[in-house]
Structures are given as structure tokens and as C-alpha cells.
Steps between C-alpha positions, in 0.01 A plus 500: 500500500678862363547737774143736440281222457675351900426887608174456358386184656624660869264773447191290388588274809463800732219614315320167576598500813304805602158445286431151615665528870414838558302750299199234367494365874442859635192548302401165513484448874356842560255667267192276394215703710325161600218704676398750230664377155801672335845601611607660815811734349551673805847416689710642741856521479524170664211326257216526769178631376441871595120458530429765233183462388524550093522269213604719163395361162825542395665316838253230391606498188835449545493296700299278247753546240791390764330142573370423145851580339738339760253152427526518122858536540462196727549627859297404819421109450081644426493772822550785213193404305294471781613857605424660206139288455443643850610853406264458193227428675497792757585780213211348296254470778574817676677743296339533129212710447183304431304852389789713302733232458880490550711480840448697805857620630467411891346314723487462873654142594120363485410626142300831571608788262686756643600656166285441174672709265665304210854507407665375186848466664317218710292329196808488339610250770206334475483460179884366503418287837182344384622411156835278686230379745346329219812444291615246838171397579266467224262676700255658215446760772845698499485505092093643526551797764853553320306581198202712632782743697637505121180561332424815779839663415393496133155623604607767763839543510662483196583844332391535117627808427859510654578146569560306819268469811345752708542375843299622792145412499164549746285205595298512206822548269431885461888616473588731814622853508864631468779539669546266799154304436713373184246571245714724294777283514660206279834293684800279390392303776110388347628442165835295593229289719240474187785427289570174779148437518424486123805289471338228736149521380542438151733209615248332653196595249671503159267771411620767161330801698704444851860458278356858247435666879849383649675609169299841528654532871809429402521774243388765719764404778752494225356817324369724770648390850830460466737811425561626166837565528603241759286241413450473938150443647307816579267458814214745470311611213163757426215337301670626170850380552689810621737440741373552900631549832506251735213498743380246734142400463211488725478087446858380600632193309854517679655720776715695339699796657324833391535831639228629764370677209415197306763570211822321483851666468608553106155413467534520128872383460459136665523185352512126741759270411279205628232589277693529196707194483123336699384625157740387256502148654080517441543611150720226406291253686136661294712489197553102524186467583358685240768386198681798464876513376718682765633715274189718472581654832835395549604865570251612724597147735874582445480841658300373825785296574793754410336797701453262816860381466616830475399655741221267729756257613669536816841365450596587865240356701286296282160543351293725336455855539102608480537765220719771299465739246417387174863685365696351772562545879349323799242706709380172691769307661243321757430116432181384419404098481294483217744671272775262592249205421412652150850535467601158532257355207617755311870463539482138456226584164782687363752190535331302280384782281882687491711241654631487832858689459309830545252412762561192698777734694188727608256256577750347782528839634141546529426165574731523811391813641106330489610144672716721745328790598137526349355126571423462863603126485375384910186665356480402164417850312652761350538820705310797306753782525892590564744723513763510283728323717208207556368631876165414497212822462208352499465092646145435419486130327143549325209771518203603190808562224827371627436088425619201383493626114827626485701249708364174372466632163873607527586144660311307287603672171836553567541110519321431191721737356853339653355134377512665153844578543605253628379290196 
């Protein structure tokens, strides 16, 4: 065996290591809600529940997509499946809208609505969650409710006149007002998730209309969202494509770190290196999928990768900064854990895309900093945020948005991945 692929198989061992000793046992052991259906997701530092009383669609959701993926990739002896059945079977019963249709976006840990309003960001994840569901299952289900949440966005969402997906919508899928109610608004965040959940469904249906909608997505994230000049994703957007400042919305996806204003420093100069490489590894993933030669976008992929290794890599400490100027120049040096995961698929994507010479060096480097500083491993998760130097800044293990998706999907894919190498 040459010298890479014996550096290789060290890293997939320790990579196996922690999803079927650690991570998949954390969730396993601890978040079926046996009393009211779903997922408990919320965990202290130490992985005891905190008692909050919410379930979030897209917690739910996530969650879903966690178990149904690890068991087609053949993890968890049948517990997976029956995870994700059970997950199905609470979102169904409790959290879709028998009189205007779609997905409610929290619950209390019982069911009752707490918030009705309807949010693409999380029918994107259903759409993506439910269409795996039934691509390890068989389940009908997954692939039916996938398809409605698609048919909605055409009805509701789905812009006409400037491309893309409004995002922000009422109860009865009336779009809400501007600013921080989101209805003037159009993200790299939506699209890069509609572009993953496209991808998915027409895996699992087949169907001409769901590959014509996940080609139209990826045009206008390769057209509109990403920077003319330096081809780097652009996070905010108004309806009609001009560039927007950064403002946190009313309905919170993540916790990011915004001002007490609402409006985040260089708020229009800003650009994640987690979501960009997160992005090119999707795109190459929709465009197997969907038959497309790599060449078509072989540029735009390219660039993710060179402006992350230029300047997102910490070669000091390890890791991966949070974000920089799309020209060049750090202005986040904090370390967050779900870029690192989307970093890891993406190195190891571009190993067997570009070869390893370039990138096998950096995926070590981030790979180490995650085994050593970000996974919790007497836990089992992944600590949510770090300094630079890897000092823990927030210990939570689980709560409405950070879940399972990113770790096991990191874990799970980043072995798949090394296997292919390894070949």
C-alpha cells in the first residue's frame, strides 16, 4: 500500500471510530421522544436534555435526514431506519398543515404550534430529508410529502420574473413584509439547500420536472449568487438580485454572531468559507446525479476551493476560519463546527476530482483540528463553536438548529469518500 492511500486508511479508521462508537450512539441512546413522537435535540454540554420545550421543523428534519442516510450507507444494524420512520411519523402527524398545506416551523415538544409561519429554508430540508427517507426505506410516504413541499414552492414560492425562490411566507403562504420578516429577501443559503434538495428528490423520483427545477437552481447560484468577479458565494440578496447587506432575520435558522443592531460587520463584503466549498461539494454531487460533465462548472468549483485555501485555512492552529472578504483577508478567525464538517467532504471531493497532491495535505490539517479539538469524544458530539486556538465558546451538543446533520453527514460522507480513494 503507497504511502497516501496508508495515510488515508488511518483517517477513515478514526473516522469510523467516532460515527459508530460515538457520534451515532449519542443520538441514538438519547433523542427518540418515546412520550410525544419526534426528536428531543436539546442537549447540554454534557448530552443531558435541557428540558426545552420546542421541536423545529427543521431540527426534525434533520434529524430525519441524519438516520435515513447513515442506514442507506449501511450504519446502525436497523436502529437508523426506525429513527427516521419515527421522525416521519411525528412531522407528518403533527407538523404539516391539513388546511393551507406545507410545514409549520415549531412545535412545542407535544406537537402544538407555536409558530405557523412557513419557511422555505426548512421545506428545503424536508424536501431533501423525506426524499432519503424513502430512498432507504421504500416508504412511499417520504417520496409523497417530498413532492407536495416541491409542488408549493412552484405554486407560492418560486419567482417568475427574476428567478429563484422568495423565501419567507405567512400561514396561508401570503409572502411577509421586508426587511427582517425576510419577505424582501432572496439567500445563498435557500438556494444552496434547494440545489441539495432537488438533487435528492429527483434521485429518488426520476421525474424530468424535479432534474429542469434543480438545473434552474443551479444556474441562478452560478449566475446570480456567487460574485462576478471572484466567482465567491454572496450571502444576501433583494428580490431582484442586487447585492444586500447582511441582516439577521426575524425566523433564525442558525445563531450567527450579528451586531445588536441586527446587521453584521462588512455586511456587504462577506463571504463563508464553509458555505462555499459546502457548495461546490453539492454541485458536484447534483451534477452526478443529474448527468452533467464537470467541466460545465469546473471554474466556478475550482475557485471555492482556491479562495478557502488561501486564505480560510489555519495553518497554525488548524481548522477553518468562519469567513473573509471575497478579495482576500480573514475578518473571522473564530471556529465554527459545521464549516469544518463541510470542509472535510469537500476536501476529500476535491481528491478524487483534482487529485490528492493539492488537497490531501489540507484535509489532514482540518481533519486533525476536528478529531482534536471540535468532537467532544467522552460525549460523542461535536462542540458548536471555538476560538481560533480551539477553546471551546459555546458547549451545547444539540438544540432546534445545531443537530446531527452536519456531523454524521460529515462522518458518514467523508468515509464514503476515503473508500473511493482508497480503491
Amino acid at each position: 500500500m503507497s504511502d497516501v492511500k496508508t495515510k488515508i486508511q488511518k483517517l477513515k479508521n478514526e473516522a469510523c471510530a467516532h460515527l459508530t462508537k460515538e457520534l451515532l450512539p449519542f443520538w441514538i441512546d438519547r433523542c427518540k421522544d418515546d412520550i410525544n413522537g419526534g426528536y428531543i435535540t436539546h442537549f447540554d454540554q454534557d448530552g443531558n436534555d435541557t428540558g426545552k420545550d420546542e421541536k423545529s421543523m427543521l431540527g426534525q428534519a434533520r434529524c430525519i435526514y441524519s438516520f435515513a442516510s447513515a442506514h442507506r450507507a449501511g450504519y446502525g444494524d436497523g436502529k437508523c431506519l426506525e429513527l427516521a420512520r419515527h421522525g416521519v411519523d411525528f412531522v407528518l402527524d403533527k407538523m404539516w398543515d391539513r388546511e393551507h398545506e406545507g410545514f409549520y416551523w415549531l412545535t412545542d415538544r407535544r406537537g402544538n404550534v407555536l409558530i405557523d409561519e412557513k419557511i422555505i429554508y426548512g421545506h428545503s430540508f424536508i424536501i431533501y430529508s423525506f426524499s432519503e427517507y424513502t430512498l432507504a426505506s421504500g416508504d412511499p410516504r417520504g417520496l409523497e410529502y417530498a413532492e407536495r413541499c416541491f409542488d408549493l414552492l412552484q405554486k407560492y414560492a418560486a419567482d417568475t420574473m427574476y428567478g429563484g425562490y422568495y423565501e419567507m411566507f405567512h400561514r396561508d403562504w401570503t409572502l411577509k413584509g421586508p426587511g427582517a420578516s425576510g419577505g424582501d429577501r432572496k439567500t445563498l443559503d435557500v438556494h444552496m439547500h434547494l440545489m441539495e434538495a432537488f438533487t435528492t428528490l429527483y434521485e429518488c423520483s426520476g421525474k424530468e420536472v424535479h432534474k429542469r427545477k434543480l438545473l434552474e437552481t443551479i444556474d441562478v447560484l452560478t449566475k446570480r449568487i456567487i460574485h462576478p468577479k471572484y466567482l465567491t458565494g454572496i450571502p444576501q440578496f433583494t428580490i431582484d438580485w442586487k447585492v444586500a447587506p447582511q441582516i439577521k432575520f426575524e425566523i433564525v435558522w442558525g445563531w450567527d454572531r450579528f451586531s445588536e443592531d441586527g446587521v453584521k460587520a462588512s455586511a456587504e463584503d462577506n463571504t463563508s468559507y464553509g458555505h462555499n466549498v459546502e457548495f461546490a461539494w453539492l454541485l458536484m454531487h447534483a451534477m452526478k446525479i443529474a448527468d452533467i460533465p464537470l467541466n460545465i462548472h469546473k471554474k466556478v468549483i475550482q475557485q471555492q476551493f482556491d479562495h478557502a485555501l488561501a486564505d480560510g485555512i489555519d495553518w497554525e492552529y488548524g481548522g477553518v476560519y468562519v469567513e473573509g472578504s471575497h478579495a482576500g483577508g480573514v475578518t473571522d478567525r473564530e471556529k465554527e463546527f459545521w464549516q469544518n464538517a463541510e470542509m472535510l467532504i469537500a476536501l476529500l471531493q476535491a481528491c478524487i476530482v483534482f487529485g490528492p497532491e493539492k488537497y490531501l495535505s489540507v484535509y489532514e490539517n482540518v481533519h486533525r483540528f476536528v478529531y482534536d479539538k471540535i468532537i467532544d469524544h467522552q460525549v460523542g458530539e461535536w462542540i458548536p463553536l471555538l476560538t481560533r486556538q480551539g477553546e471551546p465558546i459555546w458547549q451545547h451538543m444539540g438544540h432546534n438548529w445545531k443537530i446531527n446533520y452536519h456531523s454524521i453527514r460529515a462522518a458518514v460522507q467523508s468515509i464514503a469518500r476515503m473508500n473511493e480513494l482508497l480503491k
